[in-house]
Amino acid sequence: MNKREMVCYNTDASRLRGKTEKVVFPKNIEEVQKAVKTNKGDIIVRGSGTGIVGGCIPNDSVVIDLGKMNKVSNFNTKSNKIRVEAGITINELNDKLNGAGYEFPIFYLEGGLSRIGSMIALNILGERSLRYGGIKEWIEEVEFVNGRGELMTLGKADLGDVCGMEGITGIIVAIVLKVIPKVRRSYSIFQSEDINEIFSISRRLKLENEIIMLKLIPPMVSDFLNLPHKYNLIIEFDSERGKIKGSEYSRLNKLLRDVYFLFYEKGYSNSEDPKFFYDKVQEFIALLEHNNIPYFCDLGLSIVFPFFKDDEDSKREGVINFIEKSRAKPGKYGIGLNRKYLFDSFQEKIVRRVKMRYDPFNKFKRNHIIDFDGRVENPLPAHNVGEKKTTSLPLVSKVKEQISEKINESKSNDLKMTGEEKSVRSLLEELRTPDEKMEELIKEEKKREEGVPLSEEIGGMTNADLDQSVVSEEIKEVNNVEKKIIEIDEGVSKFEKYGISVEPRRVEKESISNEGISSDKSELVGDADDKSLVNGDLEDSETTEIGNVRVSDNLDRKSGNGASSEVNDIMSKIYGGSSNNVSSNVPNGSKGFNRDDISNEDKDKKESVKEKDKKEDKDRDLINKILGNRMEGEK
Amino acid sequence: MSIESDNAKENVKDIVDKCIKCGMCNSLCPVLKIVREEQSSPRGKAILLDSNYFEKLIYECSLCKACESKCPLNLKLCEAFVNARKVLVLSKKECVEGKEMIKNLNKSGNIYGEIESD
């Protein structure tokens, strides 16, 4: 290869630029081993070059292109396993498998030109990973060449040393994959103008076994795709249960894969791919919509893809700030050179150890993911045995000086020190009078009541906001405990209204013990409700059928301790009158039960039950629409 | 360099400058499927042309326009490659087969150089 022709290996879809020293095209494993052994400099393995984080940008490196290693062998239809070389693309593999009536279900990127080796190095979540999981779960065995040029075979237990390491531990050369018989799939589209409705319904649909993809396309992007100007929730089924099948299915499939192109066409050529907790997604979307940033979202995997034009750097920085603060994880493209801010510092230690084990001389991908000093190429400064290490001392001594100064200051204020040493922070805390603390609390409470709009700063949430919310929650809890003590005093009479006799002695005990309240009380109210609700419409608490969807109550457990009133609202929306049952199922010790509403719930319940019945009918209609007409057929 | 080749070069530059290097064109390229090296892919060739590399490598294209159908910016890459070939011919760097073809055409009226016998 001509030296000038190497220019095309200097860059990829991230549009960063590096410098290539040499390009190698190995045709088999031996040639890969030879390339690793003979080269002492930096080695970078290149896939198809479609990543947006600069994963294959060289830095005076030898680039190994595995494109010519694309053989398929040992296809076993009994055990559904196949051995492939790392350079084969996902499209090529599926073309070959489709001929035999099989397929590899993890699908990634629109063109289908990403290579299996790079997919494993990134441990990617494909389009259908909501049910099929990451690619790691489809690997039986990985063959890879480590930093010493040795060929290693890793079984399922050690896959973590290669999957998700982005190629810094070795070069993946061959993989034994699991495949499945080809499945006929279908789509349904749910449209709504209310984003809350979309979120509450998708939370339910995520629990469905047959649903493999939930993609949210907001009104702004729906216009690009010629869909109605609404929130479009596109649901893919692993069966023909959806309404869009056959030729229409493949048409919509193509349209969805063209979403990226449509963004590029409009000039939005930069994107991010953070993966949040499900509850954080809505907040992030609100931020994007307020700042008119186009996006689409994989609700199943909680990955949001915001897009930016080249001249929108300020917007992008704001969004990145938010992503950093909310501790999102890298979604699809990994960390590479661009996204080091998403790298978990706790994980860094583990990555370092693994890197040390497989690639001690730091041959692969220098400065990618972590800044790692190899054993030989970049040796650490040596120290004489007799001398003390001085490199780390200045910093430590500075900190010590600062601490001692502060302690001296506090001593000069006639502070009585106890025998044990105290941290400066605790000393400063003690210096503040209770009045000052109260004043601060009141100020924060006032600020909270005034409410700072999300719009002012692009980040939306500042640290101060987060602190406020914590403080306000604490205040709420204190208030709740006070209210509870009063309410429980009156509680006996209230329960008696519904003809339930409650032993006053037991209630008094609960009011004293703080921990037992939430669980025991929820049981009490649950019992009371069961008797108070005259309508016998309540459905089973463990599994419930809405239309033809069978939904388990795992949601409550999934939503975890943060269940709170929000989840209860959504549950009541979907379940209608059965929300009371749901609250009674919240596991012990969780904050799921809304303690404020004990008295209010009792009063409003009879009125709300009628309204909820109406809502229930509406929601049933909605979910029936999404999930096809099986119910109608049964009727 | 003639004005004609300068114009052709400008035309190439106009098209190639806009490329965002997303690599979608590579998914359908029949040449890349066989050769499997980045420099013979549409993106690779666009990068090379962008860095003023007008060499015989540009002939490694079937001008089928599959890359254009996948390009999100609808860039007319094949037009750029044809113009790049024009530059090569005008600077007398064209491939040997091309030269021979032109000779045959001048001689006998067909590219194979065979004289029709009645």
Coordinates of C-alpha atoms in Angstrom, one line a residue, chain A residues 340-547:
Chain A
K340 CA -13.7 9.8 28.6
Y341 CA -16.0 11.9 30.8
L342 CA -18.4 9.0 30.8
F343 CA -15.9 6.5 32.2
D344 CA -16.6 5.4 35.7
S345 CA -13.6 6.0 37.9
F346 CA -14.4 2.9 39.9
Q347 CA -14.4 0.8 36.8
E348 CA -11.0 2.3 35.8
K349 CA -9.2 0.3 38.5
I350 CA -10.5 -3.0 37.1
V351 CA -9.8 -2.0 33.5
R352 CA -6.2 -1.2 34.5
R353 CA -5.7 -4.6 36.1
V354 CA -7.1 -6.4 33.1
K355 CA -5.0 -4.3 30.7
M356 CA -1.9 -5.1 32.8
R357 CA -2.7 -8.8 32.6
Y358 CA -3.2 -9.0 28.8
D359 CA -1.2 -6.1 27.4
P360 CA 1.5 -5.2 29.9
F361 CA 3.6 -3.4 27.3
N362 CA 0.7 -1.1 26.3
K363 CA 0.8 -2.1 22.6
F364 CA -2.9 -1.7 21.9
K365 CA -4.7 1.6 21.5
R366 CA -2.7 3.9 23.6
N367 CA -4.6 6.8 25.2
H368 CA -7.9 5.2 24.3
I369 CA -10.4 4.8 27.3
I370 CA -7.6 5.1 29.9
D371 CA -4.2 6.7 30.1
F372 CA -2.0 3.7 30.8
D373 CA 1.7 3.5 31.2
G374 CA 3.2 0.4 29.9
R375 CA 5.9 -1.6 31.6
V376 CA 8.7 -1.1 29.2
E377 CA 7.9 1.6 26.7
N378 CA 7.1 4.2 29.3
P379 CA 8.8 3.0 32.5
L380 CA 8.0 4.8 35.7
P381 CA 10.8 6.8 37.3
A382 CA 13.0 4.5 39.4
H383 CA 13.8 5.2 43.0
N384 CA 16.8 4.3 45.0
V385 CA 16.2 1.9 47.8
G386 CA 17.4 4.2 50.6
E387 CA 15.6 7.3 49.4
K388 CA 12.0 8.1 50.1
K389 CA 9.7 8.5 47.2
T390 CA 9.3 12.2 46.7
T391 CA 6.9 12.3 43.8
S392 CA 3.7 12.1 45.7
L393 CA 4.9 13.8 48.9
P394 CA 4.5 17.5 48.0
L395 CA 0.8 17.1 47.3
V396 CA 0.2 15.2 50.6
S397 CA 2.2 17.7 52.6
K398 CA 0.3 20.6 51.1
V399 CA -3.0 19.1 52.1
K400 CA -1.7 18.3 55.6
E401 CA -0.5 21.9 56.0
Q402 CA -3.9 23.2 55.0
I403 CA -5.6 20.9 57.4
S404 CA -3.3 21.8 60.3
E405 CA -3.9 25.5 59.6
K406 CA -7.6 25.1 59.8
I407 CA -7.4 23.0 63.0
N408 CA -5.2 25.7 64.6
E409 CA -7.8 28.3 63.6
S410 CA -10.5 26.4 65.2
K411 CA -8.4 26.0 68.3
S412 CA -7.9 29.7 68.5
N413 CA -11.6 30.0 68.7
D414 CA -11.5 28.3 72.1
L415 CA -13.0 25.2 70.8
K416 CA -12.7 22.2 73.1
M417 CA -11.3 19.3 71.3
T418 CA -12.1 15.8 72.3
G419 CA -9.5 13.2 72.6
E420 CA -10.1 11.9 69.0
E421 CA -9.1 13.8 66.0
K422 CA -11.9 15.5 64.1
S423 CA -12.1 16.4 60.4
V424 CA -12.1 20.0 59.5
R425 CA -15.5 19.8 58.0
S426 CA -17.0 18.4 61.2
L427 CA -15.3 21.2 63.1
L428 CA -16.7 23.8 60.9
E429 CA -20.1 22.2 61.2
E430 CA -19.9 22.4 65.0
L431 CA -18.9 26.1 64.8
R432 CA -22.3 26.9 63.2
T433 CA -25.0 27.7 65.7
P434 CA -28.4 26.0 65.5
D435 CA -30.0 29.4 64.6
E436 CA -27.7 29.7 61.6
K437 CA -28.5 26.2 60.4
M438 CA -32.3 26.9 60.7
E439 CA -31.9 30.1 58.7
E440 CA -30.2 28.2 56.0
L441 CA -32.9 25.6 55.9
I442 CA -35.6 28.2 55.7
K443 CA -33.8 30.0 52.9
E444 CA -33.5 26.8 50.9
E445 CA -37.2 26.0 51.5
K446 CA -38.2 29.4 50.3
K447 CA -36.1 28.9 47.1
R448 CA -37.7 25.6 46.5
E449 CA -41.1 27.1 46.9
E450 CA -40.4 29.8 44.4
G451 CA -39.2 27.1 42.0
V452 CA -36.3 27.7 39.6
P453 CA -37.3 27.2 36.0
L454 CA -35.5 24.5 34.0
S455 CA -35.0 26.8 31.1
E456 CA -32.6 29.5 32.5
E457 CA -29.5 27.3 32.4
I458 CA -29.0 24.8 29.7
G459 CA -27.9 22.3 32.2
G460 CA -31.4 22.4 33.8
M461 CA -30.3 21.0 37.1
T462 CA -27.5 22.6 39.1
N463 CA -25.9 21.0 42.2
A464 CA -27.7 23.5 44.3
D465 CA -31.0 22.3 43.0
L466 CA -30.1 18.7 43.8
D467 CA -29.1 19.7 47.3
Q468 CA -32.4 21.6 47.7
S469 CA -34.4 18.6 46.6
V470 CA -32.6 16.5 49.2
V471 CA -33.2 19.0 51.9
S472 CA -36.8 19.4 51.0
E473 CA -37.3 15.7 51.0
E474 CA -35.9 15.5 54.5
I475 CA -38.2 18.3 55.6
K476 CA -41.1 16.5 54.1
E477 CA -40.3 13.3 55.9
V478 CA -40.1 15.2 59.3
N479 CA -43.5 16.7 58.5
N480 CA -44.9 13.3 57.5
V481 CA -43.8 11.8 60.8
E482 CA -45.5 14.6 62.8
K483 CA -48.7 14.3 60.7
K484 CA -48.7 10.6 61.1
I485 CA -48.6 10.8 64.9
I486 CA -51.6 13.1 64.8
E487 CA -53.4 11.0 62.2
I488 CA -52.8 7.8 63.9
D489 CA -54.4 9.2 67.0
E490 CA -57.5 9.9 65.0
G491 CA -56.9 6.9 62.9
V492 CA -59.0 4.5 65.0
S493 CA -62.1 6.6 64.5
K494 CA -61.5 6.9 60.8
F495 CA -61.2 3.2 60.3
E496 CA -64.2 2.6 62.4
K497 CA -66.2 4.7 59.8
Y498 CA -65.7 1.8 57.4
G499 CA -66.7 -0.7 59.9
I500 CA -63.2 -1.9 60.7
S501 CA -62.1 -2.3 64.2
V502 CA -58.5 -1.5 64.8
E503 CA -56.8 -2.3 68.1
P504 CA -55.7 1.1 69.4
R505 CA -52.8 -0.5 71.3
R506 CA -51.2 -1.8 68.1
V507 CA -51.5 1.6 66.4
E508 CA -49.8 3.3 69.3
K509 CA -46.9 0.9 69.1
E510 CA -46.5 1.6 65.4
S511 CA -46.6 5.3 65.9
I512 CA -43.6 5.0 68.2
S513 CA -41.4 2.8 66.1
N514 CA -40.3 4.7 63.0
E515 CA -39.2 1.8 60.9
G516 CA -42.3 -0.3 61.1
I517 CA -44.7 2.4 60.1
S518 CA -44.6 2.3 56.4
S519 CA -45.0 -1.4 55.9
D520 CA -47.5 -2.1 58.7
K521 CA -49.6 0.9 57.8
S522 CA -49.8 0.1 54.2
E523 CA -51.2 -3.3 55.1
L524 CA -53.8 -1.7 57.3
V525 CA -54.9 0.7 54.7
G526 CA -54.9 -2.1 52.1
D527 CA -57.2 -4.1 54.2
A528 CA -59.4 -1.2 54.9
D529 CA -59.7 -0.4 51.2
D530 CA -60.6 -3.9 50.3
K531 CA -63.6 -3.6 52.5
S532 CA -64.5 0.0 51.8
L533 CA -64.5 -0.3 48.0
V534 CA -68.0 -1.5 47.2
N535 CA -67.2 -2.2 43.5
G536 CA -65.9 -5.7 43.3
D537 CA -64.0 -4.9 40.1
L538 CA -60.5 -5.2 41.6
E539 CA -58.3 -7.4 39.7
D540 CA -55.7 -9.9 41.0
S541 CA -52.8 -8.1 42.6
E542 CA -50.1 -10.5 41.3
T543 CA -50.9 -10.7 37.6
T544 CA -53.4 -8.6 35.7
E545 CA -54.7 -8.7 32.2
I546 CA -55.2 -5.5 30.4
G547 CA -56.8 -6.3 27.0

